[in-house]
Amino acid sequence: MTSILTYTFKNLPSTSKWALRFSVRPLSCSSQLRATPAAQTKSKKTLAKPNIRNVVVVDGVRTPFLLSGTSYKDLMPHDVARAALLGLLHRTSVPKEVVDYIVFGTVIQEVKTSNVAREAALGAGFSDKTPAHTVTMACISANQAMTTVNSYRRCSCTYDLCPVGVGLIASGQCDVVVAGGVELMSDVPIRHSRKMRKMLLDLNKAKTLGQRLSLLSKFRLNFLSPELPAVAEFSTSETMGHSADRLAAAFAVSRTEQDEYALRSHSLAKKAQDEGLLSDVVPFKVPGKDTVTKDNGIRPSSLEQMAKLKPAFIKPYGTVTAANSSFLGFCVCVPGSERSAFTWGQILANFKAMDSDWFAQNYMGRKTKVGLPPLEKFNTWGGSLSLGHPFGATGCRLVMAAANRLRKEGGQYGLVAACAAGGQGHAMIVEAYPK
């Protein structure tokens, strides 16, 4: 998925037609709420700060999120990223020449295109003089792409770190930045075993036939066992699914609660899709195949059908199943056919923690609980569980979902939050640009 970031529109030259075209859409982001006379519909406070280059989101698009092994299975990550970049340029009519920088997030890297941002940019026709780099921070990689590399001040719209896209603009280094993310789970890198790799490298260095035969005599059949990329913590070898099961048990989140929430997510996503609310999705003509126009992982079911599934991680007593966790696949934004570690058990456990005085006092440094967020405002167009969770791209989808909802519903503030492997997290407040 890709999005365009720039600084406040009132600072753009009047001749910038594309900027004026989207002046009602963007969101500003800065370090703290300050009272200003800026016109707002629901609050007298704004995130905008005087004498600061407040960053705005112009627009964002994504190719459809698909189950792995389907229409994108013959592509490479930069192919999908390129499609999103071209879709963004087509929708916004932004000239390539005005883009100062491009940054993408990704997690499971294709070894041939480790800097996927650069390859996608060149493929989309951007100048080789436009810098591009790739970041990785597990499930918040795209968030980091949008909001990293701001070394001179703290910013509330990041996760312990500070802005790439946002920082490059806020610091004055760039005026227009394209930030996005991509993940392709249909062709993940599968390696030879370490023993096999070592033998092949040693064979490459061997100078005589005797040395080669000596090395080959050490070969064993188990050398051929491949190493598959694991959706697991390197330090603990625990998948997020196992972690979610433990978290759900610790906070007494039942299987029924998780199934009900999953059904809610898929039902709301289907409703949003049918009503044309998922406007960030752009059609993608897959070479040699049909044009993909919508996400294919949205599948409302019934509680009765969901109850028939067995636990996916902790067997036989776990509560996380294929039905109440998100799918892996792809896009620029992209998710797979296996189920992701991201589950509603985690969300519900967070809700219970936020509604606990004990948790607030012992882990949040607060005297009283935060309280439950109003569910009528929570993921009303579906979430990663139903739409899909492409590790490297979800962050941009979250921000654009918040932006589009603010625009559709006439709201002022949107809150985006996500967790990531390694005990990391991201939170961002976005604000509708004053009309």
Short mmCIF file of C-alpha atoms in Angstrom, two decimals:
data_model
loop_
_atom_site.label_atom_id
_atom_site.label_comp_id
_atom_site.label_asym_id
_atom_site.label_seq_id
_atom_site.Cartn_x
_atom_site.Cartn_y
_atom_site.Cartn_z
CA MET A 1 0.00 0.00 0.00
CA THR A 2 1.17 3.53 -0.67
CA SER A 3 0.30 7.00 0.56
CA ILE A 4 1.51 10.50 -0.23
CA LEU A 5 2.68 12.77 2.59
CA THR A 6 3.38 16.46 2.27
CA TYR A 7 3.40 19.56 4.44
CA THR A 8 0.41 21.79 5.15
CA PHE A 9 -1.39 22.70 1.96
CA LYS A 10 -1.52 26.41 2.71
CA ASN A 11 2.27 26.39 2.34
CA LEU A 12 2.15 24.88 -1.15
CA PRO A 13 2.43 27.14 -4.19
CA SER A 14 -0.90 28.21 -5.62
CA THR A 15 0.01 26.64 -8.94
CA SER A 16 0.02 23.17 -7.40
CA LYS A 17 -3.30 21.96 -8.81
CA TRP A 18 -3.05 18.44 -7.45
CA ALA A 19 -2.54 19.76 -3.94
CA LEU A 20 -5.61 21.95 -4.15
CA ARG A 21 -7.61 19.06 -5.53
CA PHE A 22 -7.07 17.03 -2.39
CA SER A 23 -7.06 19.81 0.17
CA VAL A 24 -10.18 18.48 1.88
CA ARG A 25 -8.77 15.01 2.41
CA PRO A 26 -5.52 15.13 4.36
CA LEU A 27 -4.75 14.72 8.02
CA SER A 28 -2.25 16.67 10.05
CA CYS A 29 0.05 15.13 12.60
CA SER A 30 2.24 16.79 15.21
CA SER A 31 3.55 16.28 18.70
CA GLN A 32 0.78 17.51 20.98
CA LEU A 33 -2.64 19.11 21.17
CA ARG A 34 -2.53 22.88 21.25
CA ALA A 35 -5.32 25.42 21.39
CA THR A 36 -5.39 27.45 18.17
CA PRO A 37 -8.02 29.48 16.35
CA ALA A 38 -8.09 26.96 13.49
CA ALA A 39 -11.65 26.19 12.40
CA GLN A 40 -12.87 22.76 13.47
CA THR A 41 -16.34 21.30 13.59
CA LYS A 42 -16.19 19.39 16.86
CA SER A 43 -13.36 20.77 18.94
CA LYS A 44 -11.48 23.98 19.54
CA LYS A 45 -8.23 22.06 19.84
CA THR A 46 -6.11 20.97 16.92
CA LEU A 47 -2.95 18.97 16.40
CA ALA A 48 -1.58 21.74 14.20
CA LYS A 49 1.24 23.81 15.69
CA PRO A 50 2.23 27.33 14.68
CA ASN A 51 5.60 27.75 12.97
CA ILE A 52 5.89 23.98 12.43
CA ARG A 53 5.67 22.15 9.10
CA ASN A 54 2.59 20.11 9.94
CA VAL A 55 2.46 16.95 7.86
CA VAL A 56 -0.63 15.97 5.88
CA VAL A 57 -1.71 12.79 4.12
CA VAL A 58 -2.80 13.57 0.57
CA ASP A 59 -4.19 10.17 -0.41
CA GLY A 60 -3.45 6.47 -0.24
CA VAL A 61 -4.29 3.38 -2.26
CA ARG A 62 -3.72 -0.35 -2.05
CA THR A 63 -4.03 -3.31 -4.31
CA PRO A 64 -6.62 -5.82 -3.06
CA PHE A 65 -5.57 -8.05 -0.14
CA LEU A 66 -5.62 -11.67 -1.28
CA LEU A 67 -5.10 -15.06 0.26
CA SER A 68 -1.67 -16.41 -0.56
CA GLY A 69 -1.47 -18.87 -3.41
CA THR A 70 -4.19 -17.12 -5.41
CA SER A 71 -3.95 -14.43 -8.11
CA TYR A 72 -0.60 -12.99 -6.96
CA LYS A 73 1.22 -16.31 -6.65
CA ASP A 74 3.44 -15.80 -9.72
CA LEU A 75 4.47 -12.23 -8.84
CA MET A 76 7.34 -10.77 -6.84
CA PRO A 77 6.85 -8.18 -4.07
CA HIS A 78 8.10 -5.29 -6.16
CA ASP A 79 5.50 -6.13 -8.84
CA VAL A 80 2.67 -5.51 -6.39
CA ALA A 81 4.39 -2.46 -4.89
CA ARG A 82 4.83 -1.02 -8.37
CA ALA A 83 1.12 -1.50 -9.07
CA ALA A 84 0.23 0.43 -5.93
CA LEU A 85 2.60 3.26 -6.83
CA LEU A 86 1.09 3.52 -10.30
CA GLY A 87 -2.40 3.42 -8.82
CA LEU A 88 -1.51 6.26 -6.46
CA LEU A 89 -0.10 8.39 -9.27
CA HIS A 90 -3.17 7.74 -11.41
CA ARG A 91 -5.62 8.62 -8.65
CA THR A 92 -3.90 11.79 -7.49
CA SER A 93 -2.38 13.02 -10.78
CA VAL A 94 0.70 13.92 -8.75
CA PRO A 95 3.68 14.35 -11.09
CA LYS A 96 6.50 11.91 -10.35
CA GLU A 97 8.93 14.81 -10.45
CA VAL A 98 7.53 16.45 -7.29
CA VAL A 99 8.14 13.35 -5.15
CA ASP A 100 11.31 13.87 -3.11
CA TYR A 101 11.58 10.48 -1.41
CA ILE A 102 10.00 7.00 -1.32
CA VAL A 103 10.04 4.62 1.63
CA PHE A 104 8.41 1.20 2.05
CA GLY A 105 7.98 -1.24 4.89
CA THR A 106 8.33 -5.01 4.49
CA VAL A 107 9.01 -7.99 6.77
CA ILE A 108 9.83 -11.21 4.91
CA GLN A 109 12.23 -9.88 2.30
CA GLU A 110 12.75 -11.26 -1.17
CA VAL A 111 16.53 -11.65 -1.31
CA LYS A 112 16.75 -10.43 -4.91
CA THR A 113 15.01 -7.15 -4.09
CA SER A 114 15.99 -6.42 -0.50
CA ASN A 115 15.40 -2.69 -1.07
CA VAL A 116 11.94 -3.27 -2.50
CA ALA A 117 11.09 0.43 -2.33
CA ARG A 118 13.83 1.23 -4.84
CA GLU A 119 12.92 -1.57 -7.26
CA ALA A 120 9.22 -0.68 -7.15
CA ALA A 121 9.95 3.01 -7.67
CA LEU A 122 12.14 2.38 -10.71
CA GLY A 123 9.55 -0.01 -12.10
CA ALA A 124 6.85 2.63 -11.68
CA GLY A 125 8.87 5.13 -13.67
CA PHE A 126 10.27 7.32 -10.92
CA SER A 127 13.61 8.94 -11.59
CA ASP A 128 16.74 7.15 -10.47
CA LYS A 129 17.57 10.42 -8.75
CA THR A 130 14.61 9.99 -6.34
CA PRO A 131 15.97 8.21 -3.24
CA ALA A 132 14.10 5.20 -1.89
CA HIS A 133 14.72 2.89 1.05
CA THR A 134 13.00 0.05 2.89
CA VAL A 135 12.38 -0.37 6.62
CA THR A 136 11.33 -3.34 8.71
CA MET A 137 9.70 -3.37 12.14
CA ALA A 138 7.53 -6.48 12.06
CA CYS A 139 3.81 -5.69 11.82
CA ILE A 140 4.31 -1.93 12.15
CA SER A 141 6.80 -1.64 9.27
CA ALA A 142 4.48 0.53 7.17
CA ASN A 143 3.73 2.69 10.21
CA GLN A 144 7.46 3.16 10.56
CA ALA A 145 7.76 3.98 6.88
CA MET A 146 5.21 6.74 7.35
CA THR A 147 6.58 8.07 10.60
CA THR A 148 10.32 7.37 11.11
CA VAL A 149 13.61 9.31 11.08
CA ASN A 150 12.83 12.47 12.93
CA SER A 151 15.85 12.89 15.13
CA TYR A 152 15.34 16.41 16.33
CA ARG A 153 12.09 16.19 18.29
CA ARG A 154 9.69 13.76 19.88
CA CYS A 155 6.43 13.02 18.14
CA SER A 156 3.27 11.52 19.56
CA CYS A 157 2.39 9.87 16.26
CA THR A 158 5.09 7.19 16.49
CA TYR A 159 5.97 4.15 18.48
CA ASP A 160 8.96 5.05 20.64
CA LEU A 161 10.69 6.23 17.49
CA CYS A 162 10.02 9.24 15.32
CA PRO A 163 9.11 10.04 11.70
CA VAL A 164 10.75 8.52 7.98
CA GLY A 165 8.05 10.06 5.82
CA VAL A 166 6.78 12.45 8.48
CA GLY A 167 10.27 13.20 9.77
CA LEU A 168 11.74 13.95 6.37
CA ILE A 169 9.00 16.52 5.84
CA ALA A 170 8.84 17.94 9.36
CA SER A 171 12.62 18.43 9.42
CA GLY A 172 12.51 20.33 6.13
CA GLN A 173 14.50 17.77 4.13
CA CYS A 174 11.59 16.93 1.82
CA ASP A 175 8.29 18.43 0.73
CA VAL A 176 6.55 15.37 -0.77
CA VAL A 177 7.17 11.77 0.32
CA VAL A 178 5.52 8.52 -0.77
CA ALA A 179 5.33 5.96 2.05
CA GLY A 180 3.95 2.45 1.83
CA GLY A 181 4.41 -1.22 2.55
CA VAL A 182 4.34 -4.59 0.83
CA GLU A 183 4.31 -8.26 1.74
CA LEU A 184 4.00 -11.29 -0.55
CA MET A 185 3.46 -14.61 1.21
CA SER A 186 2.97 -16.70 -1.93
CA ASP A 187 6.70 -16.98 -2.60
CA VAL A 188 8.58 -16.73 0.67
CA PRO A 189 12.34 -17.41 0.70
CA ILE A 190 12.99 -21.08 1.59
CA ARG A 191 16.64 -21.78 2.35
CA HIS A 192 18.86 -24.83 2.31
CA SER A 193 19.76 -26.10 5.77
CA ARG A 194 22.76 -24.47 7.42
CA LYS A 195 24.84 -27.62 6.93
CA MET A 196 24.00 -27.67 3.23
CA ARG A 197 24.77 -23.97 2.84
CA LYS A 198 28.13 -24.44 4.55
CA MET A 199 29.00 -27.34 2.28
CA LEU A 200 28.08 -25.41 -0.87
CA LEU A 201 30.16 -22.43 0.23
CA ASP A 202 33.12 -24.66 1.05
CA LEU A 203 32.78 -26.42 -2.31
CA ASN A 204 32.91 -23.06 -4.01
CA LYS A 205 36.25 -22.38 -2.31
CA ALA A 206 37.74 -25.83 -2.93
CA LYS A 207 40.57 -25.70 -5.49
CA THR A 208 41.29 -29.36 -6.21
CA LEU A 209 39.24 -32.43 -7.06
CA GLY A 210 40.46 -34.11 -3.88
CA GLN A 211 39.19 -31.24 -1.73
CA ARG A 212 35.78 -31.37 -3.43
CA LEU A 213 35.48 -35.16 -3.01
CA SER A 214 36.46 -34.87 0.65
CA LEU A 215 33.72 -32.33 1.25
CA LEU A 216 31.13 -34.35 -0.68
CA SER A 217 31.92 -37.43 1.43
CA LYS A 218 30.51 -35.56 4.43
CA PHE A 219 27.12 -35.07 2.79
CA ARG A 220 24.12 -36.57 4.59
CA LEU A 221 20.50 -36.78 3.47
CA ASN A 222 19.34 -34.57 6.34
CA PHE A 223 21.34 -31.75 4.76
CA LEU A 224 18.47 -31.49 2.25
CA SER A 225 15.92 -30.49 4.90
CA PRO A 226 14.84 -26.93 4.01
CA GLU A 227 14.58 -24.02 6.41
CA LEU A 228 11.18 -22.37 6.20
CA PRO A 229 10.59 -18.79 7.38
CA ALA A 230 8.71 -18.93 10.65
CA VAL A 231 6.07 -16.47 11.79
CA ALA A 232 7.66 -16.59 15.21
CA GLU A 233 9.80 -14.58 17.59
CA PHE A 234 13.48 -15.39 17.06
CA SER A 235 14.30 -14.78 20.72
CA THR A 236 11.50 -16.98 22.12
CA SER A 237 10.49 -19.18 19.13
CA GLU A 238 6.90 -18.37 20.06
CA THR A 239 4.36 -17.47 17.39
CA MET A 240 1.92 -14.67 18.04
CA GLY A 241 -0.82 -17.26 17.97
CA HIS A 242 0.68 -18.97 21.02
CA SER A 243 1.17 -15.59 22.63
CA ALA A 244 -2.43 -14.65 21.92
CA ASP A 245 -3.68 -17.89 23.42
CA ARG A 246 -1.73 -17.24 26.60
CA LEU A 247 -2.91 -13.63 26.72
CA ALA A 248 -6.53 -14.64 26.24
CA ALA A 249 -6.23 -17.16 29.06
CA ALA A 250 -4.59 -14.62 31.38
CA PHE A 251 -7.43 -12.13 30.86
CA ALA A 252 -10.19 -14.76 30.77
CA VAL A 253 -11.16 -14.08 27.16
CA SER A 254 -13.37 -16.96 26.09
CA ARG A 255 -13.51 -18.73 22.74
CA THR A 256 -17.08 -17.49 22.31
CA GLU A 257 -16.05 -13.86 22.83
CA GLN A 258 -13.32 -14.20 20.21
CA ASP A 259 -15.64 -15.87 17.71
CA GLU A 260 -18.28 -13.17 18.21
CA TYR A 261 -15.73 -10.46 17.60
CA ALA A 262 -14.37 -12.18 14.52
CA LEU A 263 -17.88 -12.49 13.11
CA ARG A 264 -18.41 -8.78 13.78
CA SER A 265 -15.19 -7.93 11.90
CA HIS A 266 -16.06 -9.99 8.82
CA SER A 267 -19.67 -8.77 8.77
CA LEU A 268 -18.64 -5.11 8.99
CA ALA A 269 -15.94 -5.60 6.35
CA LYS A 270 -18.44 -7.23 3.97
CA LYS A 271 -20.90 -4.40 4.54
CA ALA A 272 -18.18 -1.78 3.90
CA GLN A 273 -17.08 -3.62 0.76
CA ASP A 274 -20.62 -3.88 -0.60
CA GLU A 275 -21.30 -0.20 0.09
CA GLY A 276 -18.10 0.91 -1.68
CA LEU A 277 -16.52 2.31 1.47
CA LEU A 278 -13.16 0.59 0.90
CA SER A 279 -12.23 3.31 -1.56
CA ASP A 280 -8.49 2.86 -1.03
CA VAL A 281 -8.56 -0.35 -3.09
CA VAL A 282 -7.45 0.07 -6.72
CA PRO A 283 -7.92 -2.59 -9.43
CA PHE A 284 -4.82 -4.54 -10.40
CA LYS A 285 -4.49 -6.30 -13.76
CA VAL A 286 -2.33 -9.31 -12.93
CA PRO A 287 -0.18 -10.20 -15.96
CA GLY A 288 -1.67 -13.21 -17.72
CA LYS A 289 -4.69 -13.27 -15.41
CA ASP A 290 -7.88 -11.37 -14.70
CA THR A 291 -8.09 -7.97 -13.05
CA VAL A 292 -8.32 -8.20 -9.27
CA THR A 293 -10.79 -5.66 -7.90
CA LYS A 294 -11.49 -6.57 -4.27
CA ASP A 295 -10.16 -8.32 -1.16
CA ASN A 296 -10.87 -12.06 -1.15
CA GLY A 297 -10.42 -12.88 2.52
CA ILE A 298 -13.68 -11.35 3.77
CA ARG A 299 -15.83 -14.34 4.64
CA PRO A 300 -18.72 -13.86 7.09
CA SER A 301 -19.74 -17.17 8.60
CA SER A 302 -21.86 -18.14 11.59
CA LEU A 303 -21.03 -18.77 15.21
CA GLU A 304 -22.18 -22.37 14.74
CA GLN A 305 -19.72 -22.97 11.90
CA MET A 306 -16.90 -21.17 13.71
CA ALA A 307 -17.45 -23.28 16.82
CA LYS A 308 -16.67 -26.44 14.83
CA LEU A 309 -13.05 -25.45 14.21
CA LYS A 310 -10.27 -26.86 16.34
CA PRO A 311 -7.63 -24.72 18.12
CA ALA A 312 -4.87 -23.68 15.73
CA PHE A 313 -1.97 -23.23 18.13
CA ILE A 314 -2.37 -24.64 21.64
CA LYS A 315 -4.11 -28.00 21.31
CA PRO A 316 -6.56 -29.16 22.44
CA TYR A 317 -7.45 -26.41 24.93
CA GLY A 318 -6.52 -23.21 23.10
CA THR A 319 -9.11 -20.66 22.01
CA VAL A 320 -7.41 -19.21 18.92
CA THR A 321 -8.66 -20.75 15.68
CA ALA A 322 -8.44 -20.12 11.95
CA ALA A 323 -11.80 -18.35 12.15
CA ASN A 324 -10.93 -15.80 14.84
CA SER A 325 -7.47 -14.84 13.61
CA SER A 326 -6.39 -12.93 10.51
CA PHE A 327 -5.18 -14.54 7.33
CA LEU A 328 -1.76 -14.07 5.83
CA GLY A 329 -1.60 -12.93 2.25
CA PHE A 330 -0.34 -10.09 0.14
CA CYS A 331 -0.69 -6.81 -1.76
CA VAL A 332 1.01 -3.47 -1.32
CA CYS A 333 -0.49 -4.13 1.39
CA VAL A 334 -0.44 -7.94 1.40
CA PRO A 335 -1.50 -11.05 3.49
CA GLY A 336 -1.56 -15.91 3.09
CA SER A 337 -3.54 -19.02 3.39
CA GLU A 338 -2.16 -19.78 6.82
CA ARG A 339 -3.59 -17.88 9.71
CA SER A 340 -1.70 -15.00 11.18
CA ALA A 341 -0.63 -14.57 14.74
CA PHE A 342 -2.84 -11.52 14.98
CA THR A 343 -6.07 -12.52 16.73
CA TRP A 344 -9.09 -10.96 18.33
CA GLY A 345 -8.02 -12.61 21.59
CA GLN A 346 -5.29 -10.00 21.79
CA ILE A 347 -7.70 -7.14 21.15
CA LEU A 348 -10.20 -8.34 23.72
CA ALA A 349 -7.42 -8.89 26.26
CA ASN A 350 -6.32 -5.30 25.66
CA PHE A 351 -9.88 -4.12 26.22
CA LYS A 352 -9.99 -5.91 29.56
CA ALA A 353 -6.60 -4.50 30.53
CA MET A 354 -7.73 -0.97 29.67
CA ASP A 355 -10.80 -1.48 31.84
CA SER A 356 -8.78 -2.67 34.85
CA ASP A 357 -7.66 -0.38 37.68
CA TRP A 358 -5.13 -3.01 38.76
CA PHE A 359 -3.52 -3.12 35.32
CA ALA A 360 -3.46 0.66 35.08
CA GLN A 361 -1.76 1.00 38.46
CA ASN A 362 0.78 -1.80 37.97
CA TYR A 363 1.67 -1.45 34.29
CA MET A 364 0.60 1.97 33.04
CA GLY A 365 1.58 4.29 35.85
CA ARG A 366 -2.00 5.48 36.25
CA LYS A 367 -4.17 5.68 39.34
CA THR A 368 -7.32 4.70 37.48
CA LYS A 369 -8.18 2.64 34.44
CA VAL A 370 -8.35 4.08 30.94
CA GLY A 371 -11.72 2.46 30.26
CA LEU A 372 -13.14 0.65 27.27
CA PRO A 373 -13.10 2.34 23.87
CA PRO A 374 -16.60 2.82 22.44
CA LEU A 375 -17.17 -0.18 20.19
CA GLU A 376 -19.47 1.80 17.90
CA LYS A 377 -16.32 3.67 16.80
CA PHE A 378 -14.01 0.66 16.66
CA ASN A 379 -13.10 -0.82 13.24
CA THR A 380 -16.55 -0.17 11.83
CA TRP A 381 -15.35 -1.02 8.31
CA GLY A 382 -13.70 -4.24 9.44
CA GLY A 383 -10.13 -4.74 10.58
CA SER A 384 -7.03 -6.79 9.88
CA LEU A 385 -8.79 -9.97 10.96
CA SER A 386 -11.23 -9.79 8.06
CA LEU A 387 -9.45 -7.57 5.52
CA GLY A 388 -6.10 -9.30 5.95
CA HIS A 389 -2.83 -8.56 7.70
CA PRO A 390 0.08 -8.16 5.27
CA PHE A 391 2.85 -7.63 7.80
CA GLY A 392 4.72 -4.91 5.94
CA ALA A 393 1.67 -3.03 4.65
CA THR A 394 -1.01 -3.04 7.35
CA GLY A 395 0.13 0.24 8.89
CA CYS A 396 -0.73 2.29 5.81
CA ARG A 397 -4.11 0.60 5.53
CA LEU A 398 -4.87 1.54 9.12
CA VAL A 399 -4.03 5.20 8.54
CA MET A 400 -6.02 5.42 5.33
CA ALA A 401 -9.00 3.65 6.91
CA ALA A 402 -8.96 6.27 9.67
CA ALA A 403 -8.61 9.06 7.11
CA ASN A 404 -11.44 7.82 4.93
CA ARG A 405 -13.72 7.27 7.90
CA LEU A 406 -13.10 10.81 9.15
CA ARG A 407 -13.93 12.13 5.73
CA LYS A 408 -17.06 9.98 5.37
CA GLU A 409 -18.36 10.50 8.91
CA GLY A 410 -17.35 14.13 9.37
CA GLY A 411 -15.13 13.38 12.36
CA GLN A 412 -12.10 15.32 13.54
CA TYR A 413 -9.78 12.80 15.20
CA GLY A 414 -8.89 9.20 14.45
CA LEU A 415 -6.80 6.85 16.59
CA VAL A 416 -4.63 4.17 14.99
CA ALA A 417 -2.84 1.50 17.03
CA ALA A 418 -1.01 -1.74 16.31
CA CYS A 419 1.31 -4.21 18.01
CA ALA A 420 4.44 -5.83 16.62
CA ALA A 421 6.77 -8.72 17.34
CA GLY A 422 9.34 -8.14 20.03
CA GLY A 423 6.93 -6.45 22.40
CA GLN A 424 6.69 -3.28 20.31
CA GLY A 425 3.72 -1.09 19.51
CA HIS A 426 2.59 1.93 17.53
CA ALA A 427 -0.06 4.56 18.14
CA MET A 428 -0.98 7.58 16.04
CA ILE A 429 -3.60 10.30 16.22
CA VAL A 430 -4.68 11.75 12.89
CA GLU A 431 -6.79 14.85 12.39
CA ALA A 432 -9.07 15.85 9.53
CA TYR A 433 -7.58 18.80 7.68
CA PRO A 434 -9.56 22.01 8.37
CA LYS A 435 -11.88 22.88 5.51
#
